[in-house]
PDB file of C-alpha atoms in Angstrom:
ATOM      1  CA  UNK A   2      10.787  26.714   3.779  1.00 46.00           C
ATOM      2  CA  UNK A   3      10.854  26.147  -0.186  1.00 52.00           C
ATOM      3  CA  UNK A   4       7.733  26.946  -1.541  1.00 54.00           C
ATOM      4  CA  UNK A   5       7.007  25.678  -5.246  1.00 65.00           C
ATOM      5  CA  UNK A   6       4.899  24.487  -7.924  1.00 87.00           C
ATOM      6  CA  UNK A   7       3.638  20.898  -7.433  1.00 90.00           C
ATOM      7  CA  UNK A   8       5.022  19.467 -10.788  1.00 90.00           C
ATOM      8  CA  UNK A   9       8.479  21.699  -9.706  1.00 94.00           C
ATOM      9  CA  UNK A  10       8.158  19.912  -6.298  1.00 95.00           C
ATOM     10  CA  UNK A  11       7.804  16.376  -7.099  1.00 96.00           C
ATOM     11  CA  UNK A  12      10.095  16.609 -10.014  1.00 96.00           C
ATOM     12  CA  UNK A  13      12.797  17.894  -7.662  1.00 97.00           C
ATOM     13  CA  UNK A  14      12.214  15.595  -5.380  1.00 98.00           C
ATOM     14  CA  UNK A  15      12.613  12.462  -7.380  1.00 98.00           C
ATOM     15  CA  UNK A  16      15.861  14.281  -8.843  1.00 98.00           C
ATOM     16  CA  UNK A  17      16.946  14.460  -5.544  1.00 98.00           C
ATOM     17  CA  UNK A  18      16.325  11.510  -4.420  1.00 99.00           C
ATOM     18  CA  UNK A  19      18.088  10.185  -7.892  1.00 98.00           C
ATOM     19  CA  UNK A  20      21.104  11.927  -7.541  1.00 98.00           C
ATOM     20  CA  UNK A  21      21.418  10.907  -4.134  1.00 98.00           C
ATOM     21  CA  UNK A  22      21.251   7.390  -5.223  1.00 98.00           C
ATOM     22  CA  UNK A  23      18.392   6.962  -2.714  1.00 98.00           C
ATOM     23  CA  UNK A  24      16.296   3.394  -4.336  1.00 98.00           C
ATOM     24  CA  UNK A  25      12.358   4.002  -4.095  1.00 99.00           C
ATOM     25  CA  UNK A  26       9.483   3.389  -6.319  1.00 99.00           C
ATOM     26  CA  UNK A  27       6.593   5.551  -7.079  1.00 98.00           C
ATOM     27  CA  UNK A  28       2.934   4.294  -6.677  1.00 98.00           C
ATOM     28  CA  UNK A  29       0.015   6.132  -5.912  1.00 95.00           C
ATOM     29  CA  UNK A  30      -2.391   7.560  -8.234  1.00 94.00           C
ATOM     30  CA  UNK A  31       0.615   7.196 -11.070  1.00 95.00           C
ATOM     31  CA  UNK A  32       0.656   3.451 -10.623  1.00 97.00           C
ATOM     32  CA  UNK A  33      -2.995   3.505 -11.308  1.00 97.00           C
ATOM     33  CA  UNK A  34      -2.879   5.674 -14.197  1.00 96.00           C
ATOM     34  CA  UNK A  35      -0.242   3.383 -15.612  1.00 97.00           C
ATOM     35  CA  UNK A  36      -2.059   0.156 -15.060  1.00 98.00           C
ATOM     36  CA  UNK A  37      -5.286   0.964 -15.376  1.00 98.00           C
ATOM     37  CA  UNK A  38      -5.787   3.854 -16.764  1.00 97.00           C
ATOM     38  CA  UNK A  39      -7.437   5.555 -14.519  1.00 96.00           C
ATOM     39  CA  UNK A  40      -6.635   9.198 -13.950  1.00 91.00           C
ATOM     40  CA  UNK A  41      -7.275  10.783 -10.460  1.00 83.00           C
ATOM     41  CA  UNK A  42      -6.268  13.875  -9.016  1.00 75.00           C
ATOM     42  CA  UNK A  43      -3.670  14.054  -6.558  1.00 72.00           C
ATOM     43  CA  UNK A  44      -2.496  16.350  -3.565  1.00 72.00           C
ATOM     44  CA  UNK A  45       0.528  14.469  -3.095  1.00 82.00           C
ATOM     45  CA  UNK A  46       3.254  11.977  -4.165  1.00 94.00           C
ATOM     46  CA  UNK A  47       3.534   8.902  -3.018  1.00 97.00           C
ATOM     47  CA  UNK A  48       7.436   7.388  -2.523  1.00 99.00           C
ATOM     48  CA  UNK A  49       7.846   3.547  -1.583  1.00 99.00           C
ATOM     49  CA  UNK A  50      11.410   2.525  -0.380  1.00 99.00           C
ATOM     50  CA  UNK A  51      13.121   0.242   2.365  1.00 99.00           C
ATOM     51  CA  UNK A  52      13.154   1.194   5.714  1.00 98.00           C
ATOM     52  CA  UNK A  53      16.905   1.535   5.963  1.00 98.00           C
ATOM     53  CA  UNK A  54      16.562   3.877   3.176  1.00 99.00           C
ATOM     54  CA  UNK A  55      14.604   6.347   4.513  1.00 98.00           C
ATOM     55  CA  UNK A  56      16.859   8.713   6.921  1.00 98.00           C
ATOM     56  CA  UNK A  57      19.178   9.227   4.676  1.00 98.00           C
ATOM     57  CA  UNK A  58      15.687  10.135   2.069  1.00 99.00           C
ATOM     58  CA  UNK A  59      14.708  12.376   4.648  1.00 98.00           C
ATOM     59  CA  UNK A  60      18.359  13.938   5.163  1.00 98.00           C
ATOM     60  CA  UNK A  61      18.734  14.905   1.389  1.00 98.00           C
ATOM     61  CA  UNK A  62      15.666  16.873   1.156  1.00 98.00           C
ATOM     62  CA  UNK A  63      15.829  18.289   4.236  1.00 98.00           C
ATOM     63  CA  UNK A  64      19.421  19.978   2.945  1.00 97.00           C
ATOM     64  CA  UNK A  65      17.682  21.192  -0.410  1.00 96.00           C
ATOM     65  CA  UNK A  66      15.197  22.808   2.238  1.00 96.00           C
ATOM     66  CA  UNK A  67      12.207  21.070   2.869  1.00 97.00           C
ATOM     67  CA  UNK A  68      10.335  20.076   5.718  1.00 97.00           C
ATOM     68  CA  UNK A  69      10.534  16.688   6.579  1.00 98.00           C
ATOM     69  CA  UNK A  70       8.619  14.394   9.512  1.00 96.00           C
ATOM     70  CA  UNK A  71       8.527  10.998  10.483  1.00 96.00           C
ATOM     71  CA  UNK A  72       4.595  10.942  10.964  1.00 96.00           C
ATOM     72  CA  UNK A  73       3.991   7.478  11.638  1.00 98.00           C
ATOM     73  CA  UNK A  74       7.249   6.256  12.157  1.00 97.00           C
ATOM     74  CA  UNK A  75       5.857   2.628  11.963  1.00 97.00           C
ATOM     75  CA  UNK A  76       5.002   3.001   8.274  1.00 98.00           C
ATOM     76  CA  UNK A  77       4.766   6.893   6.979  1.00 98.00           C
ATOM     77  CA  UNK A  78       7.133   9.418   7.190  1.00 98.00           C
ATOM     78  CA  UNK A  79       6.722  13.386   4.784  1.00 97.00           C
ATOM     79  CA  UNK A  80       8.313  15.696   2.992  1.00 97.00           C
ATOM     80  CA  UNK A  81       6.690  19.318   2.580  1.00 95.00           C
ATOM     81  CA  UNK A  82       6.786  22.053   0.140  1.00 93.00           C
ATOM     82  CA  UNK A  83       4.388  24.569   1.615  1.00 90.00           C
ATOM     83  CA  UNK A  84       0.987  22.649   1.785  1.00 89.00           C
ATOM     84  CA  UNK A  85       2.080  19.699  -0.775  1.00 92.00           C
ATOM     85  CA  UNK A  86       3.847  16.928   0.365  1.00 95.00           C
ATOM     86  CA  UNK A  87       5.389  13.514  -0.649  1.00 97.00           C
ATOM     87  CA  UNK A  88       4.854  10.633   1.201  1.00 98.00           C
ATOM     88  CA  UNK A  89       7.613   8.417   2.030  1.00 99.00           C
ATOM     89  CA  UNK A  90       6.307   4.862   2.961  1.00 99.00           C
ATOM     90  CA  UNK A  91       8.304   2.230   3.876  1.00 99.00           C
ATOM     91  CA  UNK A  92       5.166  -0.605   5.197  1.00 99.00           C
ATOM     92  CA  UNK A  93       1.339  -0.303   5.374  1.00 98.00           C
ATOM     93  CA  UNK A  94       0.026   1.127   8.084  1.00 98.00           C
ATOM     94  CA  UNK A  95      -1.034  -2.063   9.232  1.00 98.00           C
ATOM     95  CA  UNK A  96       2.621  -3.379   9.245  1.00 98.00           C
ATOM     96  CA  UNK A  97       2.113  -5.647   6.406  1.00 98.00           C
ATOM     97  CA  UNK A  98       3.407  -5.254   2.885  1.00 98.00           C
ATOM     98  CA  UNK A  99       7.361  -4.111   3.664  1.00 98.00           C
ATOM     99  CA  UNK A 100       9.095  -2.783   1.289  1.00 99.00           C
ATOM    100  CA  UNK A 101      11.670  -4.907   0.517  1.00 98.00           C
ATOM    101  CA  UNK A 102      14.015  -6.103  -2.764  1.00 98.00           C
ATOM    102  CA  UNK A 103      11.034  -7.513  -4.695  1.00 98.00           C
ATOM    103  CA  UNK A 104       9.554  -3.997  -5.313  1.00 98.00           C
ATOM    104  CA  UNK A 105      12.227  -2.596  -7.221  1.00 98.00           C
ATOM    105  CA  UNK A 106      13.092  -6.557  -9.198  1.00 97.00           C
ATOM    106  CA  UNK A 107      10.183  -5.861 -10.957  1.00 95.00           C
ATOM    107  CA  UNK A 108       9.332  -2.362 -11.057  1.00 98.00           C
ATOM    108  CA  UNK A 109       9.001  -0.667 -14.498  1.00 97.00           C
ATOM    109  CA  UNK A 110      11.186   2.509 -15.786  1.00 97.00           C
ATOM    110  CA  UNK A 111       8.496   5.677 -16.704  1.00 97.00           C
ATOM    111  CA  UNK A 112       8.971   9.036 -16.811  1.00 96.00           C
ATOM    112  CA  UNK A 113       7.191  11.229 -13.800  1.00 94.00           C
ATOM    113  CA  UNK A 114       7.169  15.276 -14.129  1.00 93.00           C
ATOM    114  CA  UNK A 115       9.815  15.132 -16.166  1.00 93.00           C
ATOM    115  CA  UNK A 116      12.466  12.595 -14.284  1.00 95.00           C
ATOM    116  CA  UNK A 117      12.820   9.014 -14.954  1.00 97.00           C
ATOM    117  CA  UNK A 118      11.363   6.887 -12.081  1.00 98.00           C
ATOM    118  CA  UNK A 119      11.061   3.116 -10.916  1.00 99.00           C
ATOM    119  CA  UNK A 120       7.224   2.690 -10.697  1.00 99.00           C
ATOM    120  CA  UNK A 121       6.395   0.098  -8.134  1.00 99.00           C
ATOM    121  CA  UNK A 122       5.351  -2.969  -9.470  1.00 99.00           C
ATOM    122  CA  UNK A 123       1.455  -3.785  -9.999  1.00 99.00           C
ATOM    123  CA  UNK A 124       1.784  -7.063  -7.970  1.00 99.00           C
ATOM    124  CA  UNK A 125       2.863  -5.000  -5.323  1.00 99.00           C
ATOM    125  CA  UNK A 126       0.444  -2.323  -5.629  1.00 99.00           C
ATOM    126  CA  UNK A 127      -2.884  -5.291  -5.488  1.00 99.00           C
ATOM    127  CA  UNK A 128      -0.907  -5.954  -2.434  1.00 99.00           C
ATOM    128  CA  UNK A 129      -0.917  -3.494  -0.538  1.00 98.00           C
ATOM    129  CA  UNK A 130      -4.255  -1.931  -1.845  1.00 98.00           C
ATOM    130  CA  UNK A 131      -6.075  -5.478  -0.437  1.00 98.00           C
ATOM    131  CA  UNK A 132      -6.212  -4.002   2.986  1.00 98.00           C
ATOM    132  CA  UNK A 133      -7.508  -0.793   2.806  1.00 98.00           C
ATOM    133  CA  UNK A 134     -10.549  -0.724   3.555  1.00 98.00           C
ATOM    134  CA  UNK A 135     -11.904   2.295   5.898  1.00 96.00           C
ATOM    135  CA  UNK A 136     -15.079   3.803   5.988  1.00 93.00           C
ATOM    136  CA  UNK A 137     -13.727   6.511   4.351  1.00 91.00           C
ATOM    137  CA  UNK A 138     -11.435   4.705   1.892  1.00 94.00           C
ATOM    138  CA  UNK A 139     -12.326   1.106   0.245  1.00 97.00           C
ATOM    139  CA  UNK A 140      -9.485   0.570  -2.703  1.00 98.00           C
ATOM    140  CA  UNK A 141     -11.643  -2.778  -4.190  1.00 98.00           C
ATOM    141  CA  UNK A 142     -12.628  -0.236  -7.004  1.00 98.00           C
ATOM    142  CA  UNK A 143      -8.764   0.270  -7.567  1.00 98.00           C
ATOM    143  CA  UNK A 144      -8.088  -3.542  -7.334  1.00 99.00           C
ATOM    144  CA  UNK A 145     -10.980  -4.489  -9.828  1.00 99.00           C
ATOM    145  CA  UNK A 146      -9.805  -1.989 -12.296  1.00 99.00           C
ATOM    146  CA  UNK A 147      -6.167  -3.392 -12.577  1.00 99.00           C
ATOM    147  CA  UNK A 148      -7.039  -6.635 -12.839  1.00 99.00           C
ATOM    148  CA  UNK A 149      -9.568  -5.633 -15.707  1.00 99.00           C
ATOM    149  CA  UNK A 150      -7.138  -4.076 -17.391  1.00 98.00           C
ATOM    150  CA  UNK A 151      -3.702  -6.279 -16.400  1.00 98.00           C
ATOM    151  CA  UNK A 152      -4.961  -9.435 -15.507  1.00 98.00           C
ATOM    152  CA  UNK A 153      -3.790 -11.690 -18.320  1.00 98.00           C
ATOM    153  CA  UNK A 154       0.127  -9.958 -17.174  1.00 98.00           C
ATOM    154  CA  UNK A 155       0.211  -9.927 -13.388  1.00 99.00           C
ATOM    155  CA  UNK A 156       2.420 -12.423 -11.973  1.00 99.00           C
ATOM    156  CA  UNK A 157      -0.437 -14.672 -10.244  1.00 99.00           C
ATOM    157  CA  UNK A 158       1.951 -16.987  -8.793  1.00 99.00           C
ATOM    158  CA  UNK A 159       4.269 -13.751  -6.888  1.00 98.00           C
ATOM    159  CA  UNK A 160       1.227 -12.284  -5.870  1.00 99.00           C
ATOM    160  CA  UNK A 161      -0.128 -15.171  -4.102  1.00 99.00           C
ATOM    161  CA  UNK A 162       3.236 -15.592  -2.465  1.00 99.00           C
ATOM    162  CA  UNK A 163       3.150 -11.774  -1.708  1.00 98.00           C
ATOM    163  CA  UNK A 164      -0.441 -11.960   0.236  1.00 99.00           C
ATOM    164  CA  UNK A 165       0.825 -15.793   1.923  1.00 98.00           C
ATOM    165  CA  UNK A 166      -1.313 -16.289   4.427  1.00 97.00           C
ATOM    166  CA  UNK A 167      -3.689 -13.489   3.961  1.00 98.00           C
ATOM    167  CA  UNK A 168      -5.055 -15.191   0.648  1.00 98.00           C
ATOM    168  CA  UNK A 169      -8.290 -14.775   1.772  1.00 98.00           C
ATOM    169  CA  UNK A 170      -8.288 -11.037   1.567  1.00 99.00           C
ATOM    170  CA  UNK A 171      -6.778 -11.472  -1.931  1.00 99.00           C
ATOM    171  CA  UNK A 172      -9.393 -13.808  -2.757  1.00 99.00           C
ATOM    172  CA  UNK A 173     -12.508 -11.408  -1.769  1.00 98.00           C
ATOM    173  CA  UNK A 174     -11.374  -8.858  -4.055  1.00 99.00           C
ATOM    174  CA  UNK A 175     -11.254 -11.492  -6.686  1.00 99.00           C
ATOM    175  CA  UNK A 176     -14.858 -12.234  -5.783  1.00 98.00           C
ATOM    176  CA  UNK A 177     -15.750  -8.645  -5.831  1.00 98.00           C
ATOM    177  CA  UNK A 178     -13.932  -8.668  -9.742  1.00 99.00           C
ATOM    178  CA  UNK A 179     -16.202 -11.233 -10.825  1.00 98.00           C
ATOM    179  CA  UNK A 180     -19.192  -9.597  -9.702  1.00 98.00           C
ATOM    180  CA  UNK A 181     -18.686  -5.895 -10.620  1.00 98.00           C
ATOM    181  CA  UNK A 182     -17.044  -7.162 -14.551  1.00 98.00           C
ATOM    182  CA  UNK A 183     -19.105 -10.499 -15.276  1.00 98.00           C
ATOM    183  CA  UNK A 184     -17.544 -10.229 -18.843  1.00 98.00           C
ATOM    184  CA  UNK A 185     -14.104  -9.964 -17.319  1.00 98.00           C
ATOM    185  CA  UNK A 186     -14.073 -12.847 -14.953  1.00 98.00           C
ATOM    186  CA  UNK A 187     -11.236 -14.628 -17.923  1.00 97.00           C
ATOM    187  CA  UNK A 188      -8.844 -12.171 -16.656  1.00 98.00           C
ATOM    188  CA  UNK A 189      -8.462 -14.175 -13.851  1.00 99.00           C
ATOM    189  CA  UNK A 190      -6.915 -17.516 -14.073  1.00 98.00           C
ATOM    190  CA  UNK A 191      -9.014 -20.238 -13.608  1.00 98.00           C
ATOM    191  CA  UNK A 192      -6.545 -22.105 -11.615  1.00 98.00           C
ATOM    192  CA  UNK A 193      -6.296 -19.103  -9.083  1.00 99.00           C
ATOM    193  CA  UNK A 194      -9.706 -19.275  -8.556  1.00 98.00           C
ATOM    194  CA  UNK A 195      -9.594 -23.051  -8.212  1.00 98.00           C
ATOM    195  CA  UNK A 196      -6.677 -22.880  -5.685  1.00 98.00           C
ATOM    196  CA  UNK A 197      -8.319 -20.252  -3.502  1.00 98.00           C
ATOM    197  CA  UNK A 198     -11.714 -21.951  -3.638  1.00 98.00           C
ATOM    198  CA  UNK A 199      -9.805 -25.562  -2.715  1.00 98.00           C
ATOM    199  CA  UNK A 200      -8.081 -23.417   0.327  1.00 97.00           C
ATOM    200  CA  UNK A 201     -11.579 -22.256   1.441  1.00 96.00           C
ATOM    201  CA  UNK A 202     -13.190 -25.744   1.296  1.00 96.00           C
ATOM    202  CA  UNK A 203     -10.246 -27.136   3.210  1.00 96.00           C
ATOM    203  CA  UNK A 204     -10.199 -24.406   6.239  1.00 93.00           C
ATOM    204  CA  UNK A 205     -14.030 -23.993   6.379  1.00 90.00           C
ATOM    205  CA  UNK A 206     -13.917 -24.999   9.862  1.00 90.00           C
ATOM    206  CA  UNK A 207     -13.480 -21.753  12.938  1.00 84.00           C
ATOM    207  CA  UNK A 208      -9.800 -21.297  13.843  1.00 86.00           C
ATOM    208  CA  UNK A 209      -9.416 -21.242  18.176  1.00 89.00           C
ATOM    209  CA  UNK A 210      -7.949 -18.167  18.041  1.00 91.00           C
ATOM    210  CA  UNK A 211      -8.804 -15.244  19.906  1.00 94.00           C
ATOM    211  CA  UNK A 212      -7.869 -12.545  17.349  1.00 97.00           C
ATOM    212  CA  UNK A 213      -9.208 -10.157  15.379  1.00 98.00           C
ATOM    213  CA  UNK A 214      -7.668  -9.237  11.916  1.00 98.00           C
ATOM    214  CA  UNK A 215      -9.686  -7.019  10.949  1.00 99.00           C
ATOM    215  CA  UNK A 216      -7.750  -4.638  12.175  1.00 99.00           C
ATOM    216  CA  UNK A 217      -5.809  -5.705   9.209  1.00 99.00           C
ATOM    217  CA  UNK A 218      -8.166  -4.250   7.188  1.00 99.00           C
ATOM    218  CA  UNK A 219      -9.419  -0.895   9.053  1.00 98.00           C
ATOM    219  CA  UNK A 220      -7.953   1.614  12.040  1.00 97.00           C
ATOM    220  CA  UNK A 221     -11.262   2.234  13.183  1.00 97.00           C
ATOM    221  CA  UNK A 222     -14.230   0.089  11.889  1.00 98.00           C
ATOM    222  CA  UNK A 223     -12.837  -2.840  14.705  1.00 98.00           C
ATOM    223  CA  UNK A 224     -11.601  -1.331  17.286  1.00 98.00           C
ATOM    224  CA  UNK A 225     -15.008  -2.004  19.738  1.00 98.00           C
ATOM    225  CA  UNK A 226     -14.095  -5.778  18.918  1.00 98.00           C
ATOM    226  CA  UNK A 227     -10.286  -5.241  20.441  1.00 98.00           C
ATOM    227  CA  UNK A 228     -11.674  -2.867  22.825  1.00 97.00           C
ATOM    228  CA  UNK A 229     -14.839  -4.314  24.022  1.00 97.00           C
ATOM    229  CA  UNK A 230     -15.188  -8.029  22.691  1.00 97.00           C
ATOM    230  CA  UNK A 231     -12.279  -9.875  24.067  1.00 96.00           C
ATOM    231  CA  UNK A 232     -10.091  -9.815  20.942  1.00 98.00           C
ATOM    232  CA  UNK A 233      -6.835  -9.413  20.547  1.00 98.00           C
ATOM    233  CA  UNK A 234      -5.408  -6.804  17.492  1.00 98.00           C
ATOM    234  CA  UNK A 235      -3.869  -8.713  14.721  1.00 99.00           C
ATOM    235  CA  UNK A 236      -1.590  -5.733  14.378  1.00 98.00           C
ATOM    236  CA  UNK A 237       0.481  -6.429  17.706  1.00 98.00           C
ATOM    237  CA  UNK A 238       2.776  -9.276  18.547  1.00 96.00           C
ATOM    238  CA  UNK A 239       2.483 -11.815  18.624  1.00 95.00           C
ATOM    239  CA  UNK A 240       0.402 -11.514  15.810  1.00 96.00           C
ATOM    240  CA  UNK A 241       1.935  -8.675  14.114  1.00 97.00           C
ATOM    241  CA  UNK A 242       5.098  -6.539  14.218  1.00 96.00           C
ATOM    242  CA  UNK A 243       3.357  -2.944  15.601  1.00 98.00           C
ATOM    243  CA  UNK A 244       4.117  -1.531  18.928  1.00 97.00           C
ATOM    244  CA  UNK A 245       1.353  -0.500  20.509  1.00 97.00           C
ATOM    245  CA  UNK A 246       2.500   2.835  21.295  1.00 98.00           C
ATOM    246  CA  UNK A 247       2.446   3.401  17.260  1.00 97.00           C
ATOM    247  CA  UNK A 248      -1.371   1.711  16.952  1.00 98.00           C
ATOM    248  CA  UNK A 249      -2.320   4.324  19.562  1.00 97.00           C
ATOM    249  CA  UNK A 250      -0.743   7.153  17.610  1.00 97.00           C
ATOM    250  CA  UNK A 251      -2.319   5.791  14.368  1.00 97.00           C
ATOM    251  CA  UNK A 252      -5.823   5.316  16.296  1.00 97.00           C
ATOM    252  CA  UNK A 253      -5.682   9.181  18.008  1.00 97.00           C
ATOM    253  CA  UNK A 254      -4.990  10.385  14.303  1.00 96.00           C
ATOM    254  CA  UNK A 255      -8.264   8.923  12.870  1.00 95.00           C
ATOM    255  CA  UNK A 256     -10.093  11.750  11.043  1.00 88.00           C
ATOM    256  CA  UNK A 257      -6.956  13.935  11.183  1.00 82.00           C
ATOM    257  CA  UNK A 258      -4.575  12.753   8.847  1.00 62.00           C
ATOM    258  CA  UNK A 259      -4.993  10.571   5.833  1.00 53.00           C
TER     259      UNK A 259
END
């Protein structure tokens, strides 16, 4: 096993994966510190790309001698370098937010330990940060601060398409905005607001549908409602795209892995 500094690490491995002409993006804690501004420490690196991408992601490092497992193969797959790793994500763990075309279109050129790198786009970043939210984990903070600080330049219109039918997460975290930055509530459009809000007056009524999407939202905090209630996991067909034999491997890993 190579064993090596983190910076030497994740610098070889987006070289790698550069040379290789493998397409990803980088998010993560260095899409936050480039939108927001908000530094946070880091154990890892986190690697978007397309699914059909990732084998051959996996085969390249694996021949320059690292360790390399398909965790989760519904969403997560690693890379190792002695105890730091890079995650290699292809979905959320959910099975929403896929990466597809769209994140690279608009994904911006930096410069990450040393290599240039594609940094995934900050539509697609709200995106995927609107569901997380564990007991352990809640990424509103994350969402709130890039809006503070990008609003007036995210692509309203692409994000909107991006969340589709999940607006209504999309639109809590703009509530949550509002209320934690009352003198930052003009970095949202007002005719975002006015669409969502025109949405939520028309489908105030219940739905007759006996499923829960929460699970959409946390691994853990509803599984008594899928388990004990009579509710059917928004994850699995024919809601979702999951298998249940992954859900159960994501569900036995709670408190064990990230």
């Amino acid at each position: 096993m190579v064993s090596l500094p983190a910076s030497e690490f994740y610098g070889d491995v987006i070289k790698t994966l550069t040379s290789a002409e493998v397409p990803f993006v980088v998010g993560g804690a260095f899409a936050l510190k480039h939108y927001a501004g908000v530094a946070r420490g880091t154990k890892d690196l986190d690697v978007f790309l397309c699914r059909r991408d990732l084998r051959r992601a996996l085969d390249v490092l694996a021949e320059r001698g690292y360790t390399t497992d398909e965790s989760f193969p519904h969403w997560l797959s690693k890379a190792f370098c002695g105890e730091l790793f890079v995650d290699f994500i292809h979905a959320s763990a959910n099975g929403l937010c896929q990466v597809d075309e769209q994140w690279f279109a608009s994904a911006v050129t930096v410069t990450i330990f040393g290599q240039p790198a594609l940094l995934c786009p900050i539509e697609e970043v709200i995106w995927s940060k609107c569901f997380v939210m564990e007991r352990e984990r809640f990424d509103g903070a994350d969402i709130a601060h890039l809006i503070a600080a990008r609003g007036r330049s995210i692509d309203w219109r692409r994000l909107l398409d991006r969340v589709g039918e999940h607006w209504r997460v999309l639109f809590g975290h703009i509530v949550f905005f509002s209320f934690a930055y009352p003198r930052e509530r003009g970095k949202v459009p007002a005719w975002v607001f006015d669409l969502l809000m025109d949405r939520m007056n028309a489908e105030r009524d219940a739905e007759d549908v006996p499923v829960c999407n929460g699970t959409l939202l946390s691994r853990e905090q509803y599984l008594v409602d899928v388990r004990e209630r009579g509710y059917a996991d928004a994850r699995l067909p024919p809601w979702g795209s999951v298998p249940q034999t992954e859900i159960q491997a994501w569900t036995d890993a709670i408190g064990k892995v990230k």
